[in-house]
């Protein structure tokens, strides 16, 4: 992605080097929210750990390496690009876009959805409208998930912003309200639809990044590869050797990459109805 020299976002909260442990407890909505905030379907217990400890925030001056700072700058530029794109798309649909914040943290963080460790992977908290990311996840993306490239990282950020779009469009409320009436198996299927829509929205953003000539050769493939790399079927095969579709929460590799691609091709923010489409 051609990002160097482009403007970064004013909505980045740099909390690197701050201990997120032992801050205020989980707060309202923790349980309701944990299920929908994972990119990778990580360990939900990570998000509410330390909730009972007393406030004890420590701050040490964080000195990022040159590479870490470059990643932070990159994330800031990607966020800004999403802000510009979604502001314009919302305007065209007679809506007002409210920018989410992007919180950079190391190891653990206190979010509006409870405290979370880096193990949970990047997540979006609807309670405070912030995307949380430990930039070390991008190393994991490259090495553990075999999804290298800057546009793989841009996809991850754009996917989390996609969850913010869902909140602003009221899709999140609809989803939450269904929770009570459904079995876990049914609710997992709704979660897959929600996640695939976030992939679709990431693709919509990428469509406009392409139009602005920000994509380089191989970028689209990097995003598609990342979307497949974190498909439930692939992850389950890697982690447990078998695949159990009833427990999928994010969609298969094929579904994730195809919904991203649909968004990328159309650029239509209203064209990603994964809830009525025959995706499962
Ligand atoms: Zn997600």
mmCIF file with all atom_site columns, N, CA, C and O and ligand atoms in Angstrom, residues 36-39 159-160 163 195 198 250 256, ligand 1:
data_model
loop_
_atom_site.group_PDB
_atom_site.id
_atom_site.type_symbol
_atom_site.label_atom_id
_atom_site.label_alt_id
_atom_site.label_comp_id
_atom_site.label_asym_id
_atom_site.label_entity_id
_atom_site.label_seq_id
_atom_site.pdbx_PDB_ins_code
_atom_site.Cartn_x
_atom_site.Cartn_y
_atom_site.Cartn_z
_atom_site.occupancy
_atom_site.B_iso_or_equiv
_atom_site.pdbx_formal_charge
_atom_site.auth_seq_id
_atom_site.auth_comp_id
_atom_site.auth_asym_id
_atom_site.auth_atom_id
_atom_site.pdbx_PDB_model_num
ATOM   1  N  N   . UNK A 1 36  ? -18.598 -10.929 20.339 1.00 0.00 ? 36  UNK A N   1
ATOM   2  C  CA  . UNK A 1 36  ? -18.573 -10.379 18.982 1.00 0.00 ? 36  UNK A CA  1
ATOM   3  C  C   . UNK A 1 36  ? -17.325 -9.591  18.654 1.00 0.00 ? 36  UNK A C   1
ATOM   4  O  O   . UNK A 1 36  ? -17.209 -9.052  17.586 1.00 0.00 ? 36  UNK A O   1
ATOM   5  N  N   . UNK A 1 37  ? -16.378 -9.564  19.568 1.00 0.00 ? 37  UNK A N   1
ATOM   6  C  CA  . UNK A 1 37  ? -15.297 -8.616  19.333 1.00 0.00 ? 37  UNK A CA  1
ATOM   7  C  C   . UNK A 1 37  ? -14.034 -9.242  18.788 1.00 0.00 ? 37  UNK A C   1
ATOM   8  O  O   . UNK A 1 37  ? -13.081 -8.563  18.531 1.00 0.00 ? 37  UNK A O   1
ATOM   9  N  N   . UNK A 1 38  ? -14.060 -10.528 18.558 1.00 0.00 ? 38  UNK A N   1
ATOM   10 C  CA  . UNK A 1 38  ? -12.814 -11.143 18.134 1.00 0.00 ? 38  UNK A CA  1
ATOM   11 C  C   . UNK A 1 38  ? -12.679 -11.222 16.648 1.00 0.00 ? 38  UNK A C   1
ATOM   12 O  O   . UNK A 1 38  ? -13.575 -11.602 15.938 1.00 0.00 ? 38  UNK A O   1
ATOM   13 N  N   . UNK A 1 39  ? -11.510 -10.917 16.232 1.00 0.00 ? 39  UNK A N   1
ATOM   14 C  CA  . UNK A 1 39  ? -11.180 -11.171 14.845 1.00 0.00 ? 39  UNK A CA  1
ATOM   15 C  C   . UNK A 1 39  ? -10.871 -12.643 14.667 1.00 0.00 ? 39  UNK A C   1
ATOM   16 O  O   . UNK A 1 39  ? -11.174 -13.254 13.668 1.00 0.00 ? 39  UNK A O   1
ATOM   17 N  N   . UNK A 1 159 ? -11.388 -4.389  8.948  1.00 0.00 ? 159 UNK A N   1
ATOM   18 C  CA  . UNK A 1 159 ? -12.394 -5.329  9.460  1.00 0.00 ? 159 UNK A CA  1
ATOM   19 C  C   . UNK A 1 159 ? -12.934 -4.844  10.811 1.00 0.00 ? 159 UNK A C   1
ATOM   20 O  O   . UNK A 1 159 ? -14.144 -4.854  11.049 1.00 0.00 ? 159 UNK A O   1
ATOM   21 N  N   . UNK A 1 160 ? -12.040 -4.412  11.683 1.00 0.00 ? 160 UNK A N   1
ATOM   22 C  CA  . UNK A 1 160 ? -12.496 -3.921  12.994 1.00 0.00 ? 160 UNK A CA  1
ATOM   23 C  C   . UNK A 1 160 ? -13.320 -2.643  12.825 1.00 0.00 ? 160 UNK A C   1
ATOM   24 O  O   . UNK A 1 160 ? -14.333 -2.459  13.505 1.00 0.00 ? 160 UNK A O   1
ATOM   25 N  N   . UNK A 1 163 ? -16.827 -3.440  12.103 1.00 0.00 ? 163 UNK A N   1
ATOM   26 C  CA  . UNK A 1 163 ? -17.723 -3.660  13.252 1.00 0.00 ? 163 UNK A CA  1
ATOM   27 C  C   . UNK A 1 163 ? -18.281 -2.330  13.768 1.00 0.00 ? 163 UNK A C   1
ATOM   28 O  O   . UNK A 1 163 ? -19.402 -2.268  14.258 1.00 0.00 ? 163 UNK A O   1
ATOM   29 N  N   . UNK A 1 195 ? -19.576 -11.332 11.259 1.00 0.00 ? 195 UNK A N   1
ATOM   30 C  CA  . UNK A 1 195 ? -18.149 -11.259 10.935 1.00 0.00 ? 195 UNK A CA  1
ATOM   31 C  C   . UNK A 1 195 ? -17.927 -11.148 9.428  1.00 0.00 ? 195 UNK A C   1
ATOM   32 O  O   . UNK A 1 195 ? -17.053 -10.404 8.976  1.00 0.00 ? 195 UNK A O   1
ATOM   33 N  N   . UNK A 1 198 ? -18.447 -7.701  8.375  1.00 0.00 ? 198 UNK A N   1
ATOM   34 C  CA  . UNK A 1 198 ? -17.291 -6.842  8.687  1.00 0.00 ? 198 UNK A CA  1
ATOM   35 C  C   . UNK A 1 198 ? -16.207 -7.034  7.627  1.00 0.00 ? 198 UNK A C   1
ATOM   36 O  O   . UNK A 1 198 ? -15.526 -6.078  7.230  1.00 0.00 ? 198 UNK A O   1
ATOM   37 N  N   . UNK A 1 250 ? -16.666 -17.074 12.775 1.00 0.00 ? 250 UNK A N   1
ATOM   38 C  CA  . UNK A 1 250 ? -16.174 -16.038 11.852 1.00 0.00 ? 250 UNK A CA  1
ATOM   39 C  C   . UNK A 1 250 ? -16.339 -16.390 10.384 1.00 0.00 ? 250 UNK A C   1
ATOM   40 O  O   . UNK A 1 250 ? -16.169 -15.531 9.531  1.00 0.00 ? 250 UNK A O   1
ATOM   41 N  N   . UNK A 1 256 ? -14.839 -15.898 4.068  1.00 0.00 ? 256 UNK A N   1
ATOM   42 C  CA  . UNK A 1 256 ? -14.241 -14.620 4.476  1.00 0.00 ? 256 UNK A CA  1
ATOM   43 C  C   . UNK A 1 256 ? -13.616 -13.912 3.287  1.00 0.00 ? 256 UNK A C   1
ATOM   44 O  O   . UNK A 1 256 ? -13.830 -12.722 3.080  1.00 0.00 ? 256 UNK A O   1
HETATM 45 ZN ZN1 . LIG B 2 .   ? -14.605 -9.397  13.729 1.00 0.00 ? 1   LIG B ZN1 1
#
